[in-house]
XYZ file of C-alpha atoms in Angstrom:
406
model
C -57.896 -22.008 -27.154
C -54.463 -22.010 -25.415
C -53.663 -18.742 -23.482
C -50.923 -16.722 -25.082
C -47.839 -16.162 -22.952
C -45.597 -14.018 -25.199
C -47.671 -10.960 -25.716
C -46.068 -7.773 -27.169
C -45.660 -6.094 -23.766
C -44.572 -9.308 -21.859
C -41.902 -9.931 -24.451
C -40.758 -6.275 -24.507
C -40.464 -6.279 -20.784
C -38.338 -9.440 -20.757
C -36.008 -7.986 -23.311
C -35.669 -4.881 -21.389
C -34.967 -6.870 -18.210
C -32.192 -8.786 -20.010
C -30.348 -5.640 -20.944
C -30.909 -3.775 -17.574
C -30.052 -6.823 -15.443
C -26.974 -7.521 -17.454
C -25.669 -4.102 -16.878
C -26.589 -4.308 -13.192
C -24.831 -7.673 -12.726
C -21.709 -6.462 -14.472
C -21.264 -3.253 -12.505
C -22.210 -4.761 -9.149
C -19.813 -7.672 -9.675
C -16.979 -5.340 -10.788
C -17.572 -2.910 -7.859
C -17.370 -5.661 -5.283
C -14.108 -6.969 -6.706
C -12.783 -3.448 -6.930
C -13.499 -2.893 -3.101
C -11.764 -6.304 -2.365
C -8.811 -5.331 -4.525
C -8.436 -1.925 -2.806
C -8.590 -3.271 0.772
C -7.806 -7.060 0.767
C -10.022 -7.256 3.853
C -13.050 -9.612 4.111
C -14.371 -7.465 6.961
C -14.424 -4.304 4.861
C -15.575 -6.143 1.809
C -18.484 -7.710 3.828
C -19.284 -4.405 5.547
C -19.566 -2.636 2.287
C -21.812 -5.387 0.760
C -23.840 -5.476 3.854
C -24.361 -1.675 3.825
C -25.444 -1.900 0.228
C -28.362 -4.235 1.135
C -29.812 -1.728 3.604
C -31.640 0.340 0.994
C -33.347 -2.807 -0.284
C -34.676 -3.599 3.135
C -35.765 -0.065 3.971
C -36.989 1.062 0.450
C -38.605 -2.114 -1.027
C -41.880 -1.437 0.731
C -42.002 2.144 -0.589
C -41.262 0.704 -3.981
C -44.322 -1.448 -3.624
C -46.478 1.502 -2.757
C -45.228 3.332 -5.837
C -45.860 0.408 -8.023
C -49.542 0.312 -6.974
C -50.001 4.113 -7.189
C -48.072 5.049 -10.289
C -47.885 3.562 -13.922
C -45.354 0.918 -13.652
C -43.642 1.494 -16.984
C -42.887 5.083 -15.986
C -41.188 3.947 -12.755
C -39.043 1.409 -14.775
C -37.838 3.852 -17.427
C -37.195 6.722 -15.044
C -35.210 4.554 -12.660
C -33.126 3.099 -15.550
C -32.243 6.510 -16.911
C -31.137 7.511 -13.310
C -29.107 4.382 -13.048
C -27.320 5.103 -16.348
C -26.485 8.610 -15.184
C -25.133 7.324 -11.748
C -22.834 4.672 -13.198
C -21.634 6.997 -15.914
C -20.730 9.580 -13.324
C -18.749 7.088 -11.291
C -16.771 5.941 -14.457
C -15.622 9.502 -15.030
C -15.153 10.846 -11.537
C -15.237 8.007 -8.876
C -11.829 6.280 -9.203
C -9.581 8.010 -6.461
C -8.258 4.954 -4.622
C -10.852 5.298 -1.842
C -13.630 2.756 -1.008
C -16.193 5.596 -0.532
C -17.123 6.208 -4.130
C -17.753 2.514 -5.024
C -19.632 2.032 -1.675
C -21.804 4.980 -2.453
C -22.551 3.642 -5.865
C -23.462 0.304 -4.570
C -25.833 2.021 -2.142
C -27.369 3.994 -4.928
C -27.770 0.943 -7.154
C -29.449 -0.894 -4.240
C -31.845 1.941 -3.516
C -32.785 2.227 -7.132
C -33.346 -1.575 -7.504
C -35.461 -1.575 -4.280
C -37.907 0.918 -5.976
C -37.655 -0.645 -9.467
C -38.209 -4.440 -8.811
C -41.605 -4.285 -7.213
C -42.986 -2.679 -10.515
C -41.497 -5.512 -12.511
C -42.798 -8.398 -10.293
C -46.221 -6.914 -9.907
C -46.454 -6.424 -13.688
C -46.361 -10.143 -14.429
C -49.829 -11.059 -13.251
C -51.227 -8.185 -15.297
C -49.417 -9.143 -18.578
C -50.056 -12.930 -18.727
C -53.031 -15.244 -18.157
C -53.191 -16.639 -14.652
C -52.792 -20.217 -16.005
C -49.416 -19.142 -17.488
C -48.186 -17.175 -14.471
C -45.827 -19.941 -13.192
C -44.177 -20.173 -16.697
C -44.030 -16.422 -16.721
C -42.161 -16.361 -13.342
C -39.898 -19.163 -14.494
C -38.983 -17.111 -17.621
C -38.392 -13.954 -15.609
C -36.251 -15.936 -13.301
C -34.280 -17.291 -16.280
C -33.858 -13.713 -17.610
C -32.510 -12.620 -14.376
C -30.236 -15.585 -13.901
C -28.981 -15.376 -17.487
C -27.972 -11.831 -16.757
C -26.321 -13.002 -13.538
C -24.645 -15.754 -15.565
C -23.257 -13.460 -18.383
C -22.695 -10.432 -16.242
C -19.937 -11.732 -13.950
C -18.200 -13.468 -17.045
C -18.304 -10.248 -19.035
C -17.685 -8.100 -16.007
C -14.766 -10.196 -14.908
C -13.191 -10.118 -18.258
C -13.662 -6.352 -18.847
C -12.578 -5.555 -15.286
C -9.575 -7.920 -15.374
C -8.302 -6.385 -18.743
C -9.268 -2.813 -18.905
C -10.398 -1.884 -15.313
C -13.494 -0.496 -13.514
C -13.885 2.717 -15.745
C -14.596 1.076 -19.132
C -16.750 -1.499 -17.526
C -18.994 1.171 -15.953
C -19.373 2.911 -19.293
C -20.527 -0.310 -20.886
C -23.014 -0.887 -18.126
C -24.316 2.648 -18.379
C -25.148 2.102 -22.007
C -27.121 -1.081 -21.049
C -29.352 0.826 -18.638
C -29.874 3.546 -21.271
C -31.009 0.954 -23.868
C -33.380 -0.636 -21.367
C -35.004 2.673 -20.446
C -35.654 3.510 -24.087
C -37.333 0.054 -24.580
C -39.399 0.511 -21.445
C -40.802 3.821 -22.830
C -42.929 1.744 -25.198
C -44.405 -0.583 -22.659
C -48.144 -0.678 -21.939
C -49.023 -2.118 -18.585
C -52.583 -2.098 -17.369
C -52.925 0.343 -14.473
C -55.826 1.368 -12.160
C -54.960 4.415 -9.978
C -55.220 3.619 -6.296
C -57.529 5.736 -4.040
C -55.988 9.148 -3.328
C -57.519 9.193 0.146
C -55.310 9.314 3.251
C -53.021 12.300 2.406
C -49.543 11.965 3.922
C -50.529 8.845 5.773
C -51.598 6.998 2.500
C -48.174 5.108 2.122
C -48.219 3.990 5.720
C -51.799 2.817 5.395
C -50.861 0.864 2.228
C -48.118 -0.874 4.148
C -50.356 -1.665 6.985
C -52.914 -3.172 4.513
C -50.119 -5.341 2.885
C -48.948 -6.501 6.451
C -52.525 -7.296 7.502
C -52.982 -9.508 4.337
C -49.660 -11.425 4.971
C -50.710 -11.988 8.570
C -54.055 -13.420 7.527
C -52.292 -15.611 5.009
C -50.495 -17.444 7.870
C -47.158 -17.410 6.099
C -45.295 -14.900 8.112
C -43.335 -17.682 9.974
C -42.236 -18.988 6.691
C -40.867 -15.499 5.672
C -38.864 -15.769 8.995
C -37.232 -19.015 7.699
C -36.487 -17.412 4.312
C -34.841 -14.444 6.190
C -32.815 -16.969 8.246
C -31.600 -18.733 4.996
C -30.475 -15.363 3.640
C -28.744 -14.597 6.897
C -26.589 -17.636 6.633
C -26.637 -19.205 3.131
C -26.994 -16.178 0.807
C -24.374 -14.323 2.888
C -22.013 -17.215 2.511
C -22.406 -17.200 -1.359
C -22.107 -13.363 -1.551
C -19.212 -12.769 0.854
C -17.648 -16.202 1.428
C -17.155 -17.429 -2.190
C -15.306 -14.355 -3.618
C -13.147 -14.458 -0.412
C -12.344 -18.161 -0.759
C -11.490 -17.921 -4.470
C -9.454 -14.643 -4.341
C -7.862 -14.662 -0.976
C -7.922 -18.197 0.564
C -7.084 -19.947 -2.690
C -5.266 -16.947 -4.232
C -6.903 -17.299 -7.680
C -7.962 -14.735 -10.297
C -10.931 -12.444 -10.762
C -11.712 -14.399 -13.907
C -11.918 -17.747 -12.091
C -14.216 -16.115 -9.454
C -16.456 -14.752 -12.236
C -17.015 -18.410 -13.344
C -18.200 -19.298 -9.776
C -20.546 -16.261 -9.935
C -21.726 -17.499 -13.302
C -22.326 -20.974 -11.983
C -24.791 -19.509 -9.474
C -26.633 -17.852 -12.314
C -26.608 -21.053 -14.263
C -28.009 -22.807 -11.237
C -30.906 -20.476 -11.024
C -31.596 -21.014 -14.752
C -31.463 -24.760 -14.278
C -34.003 -24.457 -11.431
C -36.331 -22.378 -13.572
C -36.021 -24.859 -16.470
C -36.864 -27.755 -14.058
C -40.028 -25.840 -12.863
C -41.102 -25.489 -16.628
C -40.479 -29.150 -17.280
C -42.027 -30.621 -14.065
C -44.953 -28.147 -13.902
C -47.830 -29.178 -11.552
C -45.672 -32.031 -10.030
C -43.901 -29.334 -8.007
C -46.076 -28.176 -5.109
C -45.387 -25.517 -2.508
C -45.958 -27.722 0.563
C -43.154 -30.007 -0.561
C -40.741 -27.134 -1.499
C -38.847 -27.569 1.818
C -37.054 -30.475 0.075
C -35.282 -28.033 -2.210
C -34.305 -25.932 0.718
C -32.749 -29.062 2.273
C -30.713 -29.731 -0.827
C -29.630 -26.069 -0.953
C -28.716 -26.209 2.638
C -26.333 -29.174 2.087
C -24.148 -27.158 -0.420
C -21.959 -25.661 2.404
C -20.927 -29.250 3.475
C -18.722 -29.587 0.321
C -17.184 -26.098 0.906
C -15.721 -27.114 4.339
C -12.999 -29.555 2.985
C -12.542 -27.472 -0.114
C -11.230 -24.543 1.971
C -9.653 -26.517 4.664
C -7.315 -28.524 2.265
C -5.442 -26.065 0.053
C -2.969 -28.365 -1.581
C -4.838 -28.363 -4.970
C -6.270 -24.735 -5.380
C -7.946 -25.421 -8.689
C -9.566 -28.676 -7.206
C -10.866 -26.700 -4.303
C -12.156 -24.042 -6.793
C -14.037 -26.726 -8.780
C -15.736 -27.974 -5.590
C -16.912 -24.344 -4.766
C -18.164 -23.939 -8.254
C -20.238 -27.199 -8.254
C -21.543 -26.397 -4.675
C -22.744 -23.000 -5.926
C -24.294 -24.451 -8.978
C -26.343 -27.250 -7.248
C -27.205 -24.880 -4.191
C -28.591 -22.230 -6.565
C -30.489 -24.788 -8.659
C -32.462 -25.970 -5.650
C -32.926 -22.506 -4.129
C -34.278 -21.185 -7.491
C -36.962 -23.870 -7.527
C -38.087 -22.894 -4.111
C -38.119 -19.263 -5.030
C -40.230 -19.637 -8.111
C -42.833 -21.761 -6.281
C -43.044 -19.307 -3.507
C -43.356 -16.254 -5.722
C -46.092 -17.852 -7.833
C -48.060 -18.706 -4.693
C -48.025 -15.052 -3.360
C -48.897 -13.663 -6.685
C -51.809 -16.103 -7.110
C -53.408 -15.414 -3.707
C -52.710 -11.630 -3.680
C -55.475 -9.350 -4.998
C -54.277 -7.118 -7.835
C -54.578 -3.783 -6.029
C -52.084 -5.209 -3.407
C -49.576 -6.862 -5.858
C -46.816 -4.333 -5.510
C -47.122 -3.661 -1.817
C -47.268 -7.400 -0.816
C -44.506 -8.314 -3.199
C -42.173 -5.550 -1.873
C -43.047 -6.625 1.762
C -42.099 -10.179 1.118
C -38.818 -8.904 -0.536
C -37.982 -6.720 2.381
C -38.763 -9.434 4.954
C -36.721 -11.890 2.991
C -33.661 -9.772 2.665
C -33.767 -7.844 6.025
C -31.244 -10.383 7.522
C -28.737 -10.175 4.613
C -26.756 -7.005 5.764
C -26.210 -8.569 9.143
C -25.309 -11.881 7.698
C -22.806 -10.347 5.235
C -21.156 -8.422 8.005
C -21.038 -11.507 10.159
C -19.454 -13.566 7.385
C -16.753 -10.958 6.871
C -15.825 -10.906 10.591
C -15.770 -14.654 10.714
C -13.548 -14.929 7.804
C -11.127 -12.283 9.023
C -10.772 -13.849 12.504
C -11.253 -17.696 12.128
C -10.175 -20.447 9.858
C -11.980 -20.319 6.445
C -13.767 -23.690 7.059
C -15.700 -22.354 10.003
C -18.324 -20.070 8.244
C -19.488 -22.840 5.832
C -19.666 -25.307 8.792
C -21.754 -22.977 10.881
C -23.892 -22.115 7.869
C -24.546 -25.842 7.330
C -25.833 -26.385 10.778
C -27.971 -23.232 10.848
C -29.573 -24.033 7.469
C -30.507 -27.620 8.543
C -32.352 -26.339 11.414
C -34.226 -23.763 9.383
C -35.200 -26.358 6.763
C -36.677 -28.556 9.524
C -38.736 -25.515 10.631
C -39.897 -24.779 7.051
C -41.091 -28.393 6.648
C -43.229 -28.170 9.898
C -44.786 -24.816 8.651
C -45.588 -26.034 5.118
C -46.934 -29.467 6.080
C -49.012 -27.891 8.770
C -50.471 -25.254 6.419
C -50.630 -27.431 3.303
C -51.246 -24.020 1.623
C -51.436 -24.940 -1.968
C -53.233 -27.891 -3.708
């Protein structure tokens, strides 16, 4: 008998994720544009986005500890209620012409997400049969990407026509709806040992680090961190700057570029579902290579500005294809870690991987902002291309040497 994927709780969690992540994508997209509109500076814009990533790096491990020590559904709905309150408060009191309130809200959203996401990711292996885990990860990725696709489109439209306040009220309602749905989730939970007292969280993190060290994949996490340092930071900081400042185009057109990145992630997840076992982790460096080539098209697009809409189209297609390939790699890697990780360590190991993968993003975003303010716009994508090709070569050496999945 074929194992069932769409159980009641898995389906309910996916639905809650659609609503929650849609609200998150809308408000984060609008806040970034709000900061850019207030300042017009790539350095300030990149600095604010970089600072908003710091809580993800610092708090993700603690989110993993919480996910393994507390009922995961309680963590989810409590944090969604808190997010709804924070966004609603900004909508009513945070618009004073200063960059401080939106920066603080971005920091708050990042901190909450760092504690929230480990509970979601570590729940998947507990809600679906192991043979369906790759499909479950692909579906969860599609949900996140669909929200990233619709969020910027809706967020760009609402922000462009009505401003940041109404958009935040809509997003707050999304978080509230998600929290109510998560109250009805039933996720299997076995309480962790209460031994260790105040040192228990630190011991938990040491246990996760020891497991990752034994797995032999810490060097690969370094490669992923490097890709985020260059490629992810170029997407996050460079693309909005290229569209709105270099090309002088509208927020609505940039929202379509942001949506193309979400669509690319969806296409990557669909391809994983179609190709199935023909995609193996040791060969996943090929998708990193294709993603690394996406900045090559950006160089002439931002160097030749005679046809702004043509340059915009090149940026959109580069983002689409780059995120498709990056999405395939991400799903294969996530499934591998979930498969080899013991159930009591799922939250801690998953959050450790997240922190390691994103630790370089604040530095990369700040660096991209400085480069864009001080040098010609074609230089950041050119440097990114060279760096990512080197990292892909290193990933190939690691994966082919380990041959870690059959």
